[in-house]
Structures are given as C-alpha cells and as structure tokens.
Tab-separated table of C-alpha atoms and ligand atoms in Angstrom:
chain	number	residue	atom	x	y	z
A	1	MET	CA	-41.921	34.433	-1.057
A	2	PHE	CA	-42.258	33.895	-4.542
A	3	ILE	CA	-44.719	30.859	-5.187
A	4	ASN	CA	-47.513	32.238	-7.280
A	5	SER	CA	-50.592	30.263	-6.920
A	6	ILE	CA	-51.725	31.829	-10.218
A	7	SER	CA	-48.542	30.827	-12.402
A	8	TYR	CA	-48.821	27.321	-10.372
A	9	LYS	CA	-52.422	26.836	-11.559
A	10	LYS	CA	-51.921	27.827	-14.912
A	11	ILE	CA	-48.621	25.509	-15.738
A	12	SER	CA	-50.050	22.462	-13.885
A	13	ALA	CA	-53.410	23.138	-15.890
A	14	GLU	CA	-51.634	23.400	-19.358
A	15	LEU	CA	-49.296	19.986	-18.492
A	16	ALA	CA	-52.494	18.039	-17.478
A	17	ALA	CA	-54.424	19.184	-20.641
A	18	LYS	CA	-51.265	17.583	-22.804
A	19	ASN	CA	-51.241	14.640	-20.252
A	20	VAL	CA	-47.612	15.891	-19.129
A	21	ALA	CA	-46.251	15.061	-15.434
A	22	LEU	CA	-44.899	17.791	-13.612
A	23	VAL	CA	-42.006	17.307	-11.261
A	24	ALA	CA	-41.573	20.601	-9.208
A	25	VAL	CA	-37.842	21.090	-8.775
A	26	SER	CA	-37.376	22.192	-5.361
A	27	LYS	CA	-33.635	21.877	-4.731
A	28	THR	CA	-31.961	24.804	-2.626
A	29	LYS	CA	-35.757	26.041	-1.724
A	30	PRO	CA	-36.490	25.418	2.010
A	31	VAL	CA	-39.141	23.221	2.992
A	32	GLU	CA	-41.827	26.086	3.890
A	33	GLU	CA	-42.028	26.771	0.091
A	34	ILE	CA	-42.499	23.229	-0.919
A	35	ALA	CA	-45.576	22.909	1.444
A	36	ARG	CA	-47.066	26.081	-0.137
A	37	LEU	CA	-46.800	24.342	-3.220
A	38	TYR	CA	-47.667	21.194	-1.767
A	39	ASN	CA	-50.531	22.917	-0.438
A	40	LEU	CA	-51.708	23.931	-3.616
A	41	GLY	CA	-52.091	20.336	-4.902
A	42	GLN	CA	-48.385	19.504	-6.124
A	43	LYS	CA	-47.342	16.012	-5.042
A	44	ASN	CA	-44.177	15.198	-7.183
A	45	PHE	CA	-40.840	16.928	-6.293
A	46	GLY	CA	-37.261	16.979	-7.390
A	47	GLU	CA	-34.193	17.302	-5.678
A	48	ASN	CA	-30.907	16.806	-6.535
A	49	TYR	CA	-28.479	16.228	-3.570
A	50	VAL	CA	-29.030	13.273	-1.262
A	51	GLN	CA	-28.710	15.005	2.439
A	52	GLU	CA	-30.818	17.782	1.146
A	53	LEU	CA	-33.471	15.497	-0.015
A	54	ALA	CA	-33.241	13.176	3.223
A	55	GLU	CA	-33.706	16.310	5.304
A	56	LYS	CA	-36.994	17.062	3.456
A	57	TYR	CA	-38.269	13.857	3.024
A	58	GLU	CA	-38.380	13.635	7.349
A	59	GLN	CA	-40.163	17.209	7.387
A	60	LEU	CA	-42.508	17.102	4.789
A	61	PRO	CA	-45.704	15.080	4.039
A	62	LYS	CA	-45.188	11.726	3.325
A	63	ASP	CA	-47.216	11.256	0.558
A	64	ILE	CA	-44.957	13.479	-1.507
A	65	GLN	CA	-43.489	11.781	-4.629
A	66	TRP	CA	-39.917	12.728	-4.482
A	67	ASN	CA	-37.680	12.435	-7.590
A	68	PHE	CA	-33.780	12.086	-7.344
A	69	ILE	CA	-32.765	14.015	-10.682
A	70	GLY	CA	-29.183	15.072	-9.516
A	71	HIS	CA	-25.421	12.941	-9.945
A	72	LEU	CA	-26.083	9.982	-7.754
A	73	GLN	CA	-22.718	8.452	-6.161
A	74	SER	CA	-23.305	4.662	-5.378
A	75	ASN	CA	-22.226	5.110	-1.742
A	76	LYS	CA	-25.085	7.658	-0.858
A	77	VAL	CA	-28.177	5.094	-2.233
A	78	LYS	CA	-28.868	3.811	1.303
A	79	PHE	CA	-29.814	7.187	2.318
A	80	ILE	CA	-32.871	7.606	-0.039
A	81	ALA	CA	-33.962	4.157	-1.071
A	82	GLN	CA	-36.556	3.511	1.941
A	83	PHE	CA	-38.547	6.353	0.112
A	84	VAL	CA	-37.836	7.634	-3.185
A	85	SER	CA	-39.973	7.247	-5.265
A	86	LEU	CA	-38.108	7.612	-8.831
A	87	ILE	CA	-34.306	8.046	-9.563
A	88	GLN	CA	-34.317	9.878	-12.600
A	89	SER	CA	-30.336	10.024	-13.202
A	90	VAL	CA	-28.883	6.406	-13.563
A	91	ASP	CA	-25.955	6.535	-15.347
A	92	SER	CA	-23.991	3.143	-14.803
A	93	LEU	CA	-24.522	-0.328	-14.410
A	94	LYS	CA	-22.776	0.193	-11.112
A	95	LEU	CA	-25.206	2.471	-9.606
A	96	LEU	CA	-28.007	0.104	-10.923
A	97	HIS	CA	-26.598	-2.848	-8.868
A	98	GLU	CA	-26.492	-0.566	-5.545
A	99	ILE	CA	-29.814	0.782	-6.045
A	100	ASN	CA	-31.169	-2.862	-6.501
A	101	LYS	CA	-29.222	-3.776	-3.480
A	102	GLN	CA	-30.756	-1.323	-1.498
A	103	ALA	CA	-34.179	-1.555	-2.784
A	104	LYS	CA	-34.062	-5.088	-1.773
A	105	LYS	CA	-33.069	-4.350	1.596
A	106	ASN	CA	-36.159	-2.165	1.940
A	107	ASN	CA	-38.438	-4.695	0.092
A	108	ARG	CA	-39.526	-2.381	-2.477
A	109	ILE	CA	-39.030	-1.749	-6.121
A	110	ILE	CA	-37.508	1.425	-7.089
A	111	ASP	CA	-38.425	2.838	-10.389
A	112	CYS	CA	-35.392	4.320	-12.275
A	113	LEU	CA	-35.029	6.452	-15.687
A	114	LEU	CA	-31.531	5.659	-17.276
A	115	GLN	CA	-29.979	9.529	-18.026
A	116	ILE	CA	-28.868	10.031	-21.855
A	117	HIS	CA	-26.100	12.770	-22.543
A	118	ILE	CA	-27.708	14.641	-25.002
A	119	ALA	CA	-26.021	18.156	-24.160
A	120	LYS	CA	-22.690	19.625	-25.956
A	121	GLU	CA	-21.412	20.182	-22.384
A	122	GLU	CA	-18.842	17.635	-20.728
A	123	THR	CA	-20.123	18.683	-17.255
A	124	LYS	CA	-23.184	17.045	-18.066
A	125	PHE	CA	-23.781	13.276	-16.815
A	126	GLY	CA	-25.129	10.394	-18.475
A	127	LEU	CA	-24.888	7.666	-21.038
A	128	ASN	CA	-24.248	7.503	-24.640
A	129	GLU	CA	-26.044	5.218	-27.101
A	130	ASN	CA	-23.774	2.370	-26.762
A	131	GLU	CA	-23.761	2.449	-23.026
A	132	LEU	CA	-27.444	2.598	-23.316
A	133	GLN	CA	-27.593	-0.412	-25.226
A	134	GLU	CA	-24.625	-2.291	-23.105
A	135	ILE	CA	-27.140	-1.210	-20.196
A	136	ILE	CA	-30.403	-2.717	-21.221
A	137	ALA	CA	-28.859	-5.614	-22.777
A	138	GLU	CA	-27.495	-6.203	-19.520
A	139	ILE	CA	-30.765	-6.248	-17.549
A	140	VAL	CA	-32.910	-8.011	-20.299
A	141	GLY	CA	-29.798	-10.640	-20.306
A	142	LYS	CA	-29.599	-10.958	-16.352
A	143	GLU	CA	-33.194	-10.049	-15.384
A	144	ASN	CA	-33.371	-12.156	-12.055
A	145	GLN	CA	-30.413	-9.737	-10.883
A	146	PHE	CA	-32.505	-6.792	-11.010
A	147	LYS	CA	-35.811	-7.608	-9.538
A	148	TYR	CA	-35.706	-4.803	-7.233
A	149	ILE	CA	-35.890	-1.914	-10.066
A	150	SER	CA	-38.042	-1.050	-12.610
A	151	ILE	CA	-36.728	0.795	-15.722
A	152	LYS	CA	-39.573	3.612	-16.384
A	153	GLY	CA	-37.996	5.259	-19.822
A	154	LEU	CA	-35.420	8.084	-20.130
A	155	MET	CA	-33.938	11.580	-18.688
A	156	GLY	CA	-32.019	14.051	-20.503
A	157	MET	CA	-30.985	17.674	-20.151
A	158	ALA	CA	-30.116	19.770	-23.054
A	159	SER	CA	-27.577	22.311	-23.708
A	160	PHE	CA	-27.370	25.622	-22.027
A	161	THR	CA	-27.425	27.593	-25.073
A	162	ASN	CA	-29.765	30.309	-26.447
A	163	ASP	CA	-29.616	28.339	-29.615
A	164	ILE	CA	-32.926	26.999	-29.454
A	165	GLU	CA	-32.351	25.138	-32.519
A	166	ILE	CA	-29.742	22.673	-31.018
A	167	VAL	CA	-31.751	22.172	-27.838
A	168	ARG	CA	-34.747	21.120	-30.197
A	169	ASN	CA	-31.940	18.784	-32.015
A	170	GLU	CA	-31.150	17.267	-28.686
A	171	PHE	CA	-35.091	16.876	-27.821
A	172	LYS	CA	-35.391	15.005	-31.018
A	173	PHE	CA	-32.315	12.779	-30.261
A	174	LEU	CA	-33.543	11.497	-27.033
A	175	LYS	CA	-37.046	11.195	-28.429
A	176	SER	CA	-35.589	8.897	-30.926
A	177	LEU	CA	-33.645	6.842	-28.469
A	178	PHE	CA	-36.743	6.402	-26.733
A	179	ASP	CA	-38.927	5.152	-29.244
A	180	LYS	CA	-35.642	2.758	-30.719
A	181	TYR	CA	-35.523	1.279	-27.177
A	182	SER	CA	-38.816	1.304	-25.879
A	183	GLN	CA	-39.637	-1.112	-28.722
A	184	PHE	CA	-36.234	-3.063	-28.119
A	185	THR	CA	-37.535	-4.001	-24.571
A	186	MET	CA	-41.324	-4.510	-25.599
A	187	LEU	CA	-40.102	-7.335	-27.907
A	188	ARG	CA	-38.378	-9.418	-25.052
A	189	GLU	CA	-41.627	-8.294	-22.758
A	190	GLU	CA	-41.988	-11.932	-21.348
A	191	SER	CA	-38.240	-11.863	-19.993
A	192	PHE	CA	-38.206	-8.030	-19.127
A	193	ARG	CA	-41.469	-7.988	-17.045
A	194	HIS	CA	-40.069	-5.272	-14.755
A	195	HIS	CA	-38.552	-3.050	-17.495
A	196	SER	CA	-40.927	-2.711	-20.153
A	197	PRO	CA	-41.816	-0.848	-21.755
A	198	PHE	CA	-40.745	2.478	-21.396
A	199	THR	CA	-43.522	4.681	-20.353
A	200	ILE	CA	-41.662	8.088	-19.143
A	201	LEU	CA	-39.675	10.410	-21.214
A	202	SER	CA	-38.292	13.097	-18.845
A	203	MET	CA	-37.024	16.294	-20.567
A	204	GLY	CA	-37.647	20.082	-20.401
A	205	MET	CA	-36.865	22.740	-17.447
A	206	SER	CA	-38.470	25.911	-17.073
A	207	ALA	CA	-36.443	27.525	-20.084
A	208	ASP	CA	-37.301	24.950	-22.549
A	209	TYR	CA	-40.584	22.760	-21.563
A	210	LYS	CA	-42.839	23.687	-24.275
A	211	MET	CA	-40.694	22.891	-26.992
A	212	ALA	CA	-39.430	19.603	-24.852
A	213	ILE	CA	-43.352	19.245	-24.948
A	214	GLU	CA	-43.721	19.518	-29.181
A	215	GLU	CA	-41.083	17.169	-29.195
A	216	GLY	CA	-42.481	14.060	-27.225
A	217	SER	CA	-41.799	14.865	-23.343
A	218	ASN	CA	-44.313	13.329	-21.099
A	219	MET	CA	-42.520	14.642	-17.810
A	220	VAL	CA	-41.292	18.234	-17.368
A	221	ARG	CA	-38.652	19.086	-14.658
A	222	ILE	CA	-39.861	22.901	-13.303
A	223	GLY	CA	-37.830	24.543	-10.667
A	224	SER	CA	-37.396	28.608	-10.804
A	225	LEU	CA	-40.687	29.295	-13.136
A	226	LEU	CA	-42.328	27.786	-10.030
A	227	PHE	CA	-39.862	28.993	-7.394
A	228	GLY	CA	-38.304	32.063	-8.231
A	229	GLU	CA	-34.405	32.047	-9.538
A	230	ARG	CA	-31.954	30.080	-7.123
B	1	PLP	C1	-32.456	22.148	-11.633
B	1	PLP	C2	-32.632	21.269	-12.574
B	1	PLP	C3	-34.173	21.449	-13.142
B	1	PLP	C4	-34.844	22.765	-12.905
B	1	PLP	O1	-34.268	23.430	-13.616
B	1	PLP	P1	-35.067	25.321	-13.724
B	1	PLP	O2	-34.158	25.983	-14.660
B	1	PLP	O3	-35.067	26.004	-12.622
B	1	PLP	O4	-36.439	24.734	-14.302
B	1	PLP	C5	-34.404	20.531	-14.173
B	1	PLP	N1	-33.785	19.140	-14.040
B	1	PLP	C6	-32.497	19.023	-13.692
B	1	PLP	C7	-31.575	17.809	-13.964
B	1	PLP	C8	-32.189	19.938	-12.707
B	1	PLP	O5	-30.846	19.670	-12.065
C-alpha cells in the first residue's frame, strides 16, 4: 500500500501553514486506503464518479466531507444530493436547477463551485467567461429560484502539459475571474444572500499545486501524491 503517513503529514502541514484546504482525491482507490488517510486526520475527499462515490459514502465514516469533482450528469444528482458537501464541477444552468431541486427534496442547501474551462484541451469540461457571466446574472436575477444552492467560488483544471508557463497563465486567468466576479456578487450582496462573496478558489493538483497556490488558490485537489499513481 502506498499511503505514506510522512508524505501526508508533510503536505497537510505545508497547506495548513498557507491556509489552503486539501481535498484528497480518492477516485479508483479502495475504501481501506481512504480509511487509512481518514485515520491520519483527513476529512475532505474528492471523487469523480457518482456510483463510486455513493458506494464509498455508505461504507465510510459519516463525517467525511465528500467533494464531487467529475463531470456530473443532471439525472445522477439525486444519488449524491443527500450527503455531498461540495459539488465542484457545475458547468451548466440545467445542472444547477437540478441540484437545487434535489437539495430542496433533501431539505438542505448544497454548496457548489462553478467549473471554468481554462485548459487548451477541448476534452475538459467547464464554462467560458460569457457562460459564467450568464449563470451569475441568472442566479442574481432569480434568486428565489435557487434557494437550495450556495455558490462558493470557482474551480478549474489546467492543461496537461510540461510547459509550466501555459499552466501558470491558466491559473492567473482563473484567479482574475475569481476576483472579478467575487466583487460583482458582493456589490449585490443583499439580493445575493446565499451566494456572496466567493470564498473558494479550487485549483491545483499533484503536479502543479505549488504553482496554483502561488497564483492564489486556496483549495487544492491532490490524488496521486497521496495515494500513488492510478
Ligand atoms: C483526478 C483529479 C484530480 C487529482 O489528480 P492528481 O494528479 O492525481 O493529483 C484533481 N482534480 C480533478 C478534477 C480530478 O479529476
């Protein structure tokens, strides 16, 4: 088994000193390995498949904070709505409506991040700036339609490349959107009660988290550095 308590302690101390939250990305990893990290003190985990997440939720301690970080289809929201703590990958208004509906059924407010497409690759999901603007305008304009969600900030995944300047520029771009729209929501704070201001900027993975933090990230999603290669 890979999990090395020394590397976990080192990374979590490094992040805590910088006030950066750690989401341990446990996709494809068995519950035994997740439990091991949990016993070292980690409470925040990330998964990207609905069924896998629902099964792990059943088997693991109920005070784990589960983050959904993969592409989420609207018809699957119902399987995680009861317990998910942060859906990081909201990329459409349709999905937001469905999350709101399922949150209402479960009598809770679900925290969400809007996923921004910052990478060059077409295969990655997320909103462009215009789409982000449209979604924010819709939420601000029709706030009572979205009583059961709370938009906490933005998430993005950089390009898969060795060219670190490309990655750095993508992080800078995401941070600029975070600053720009965080302010936008604050201006309307009174009518934008649940959604203002942005507090979470989720960017950075095993290979690039240090750079992401230099560029303003306050939440990193780390898988292979903690659990080994998938
Ligand atoms: C898999 C995944 C990660 C973690 O990747 P590592 O390179 O293993 O740290 C982070 N974010 C998302 C959205 C992922 O799908």
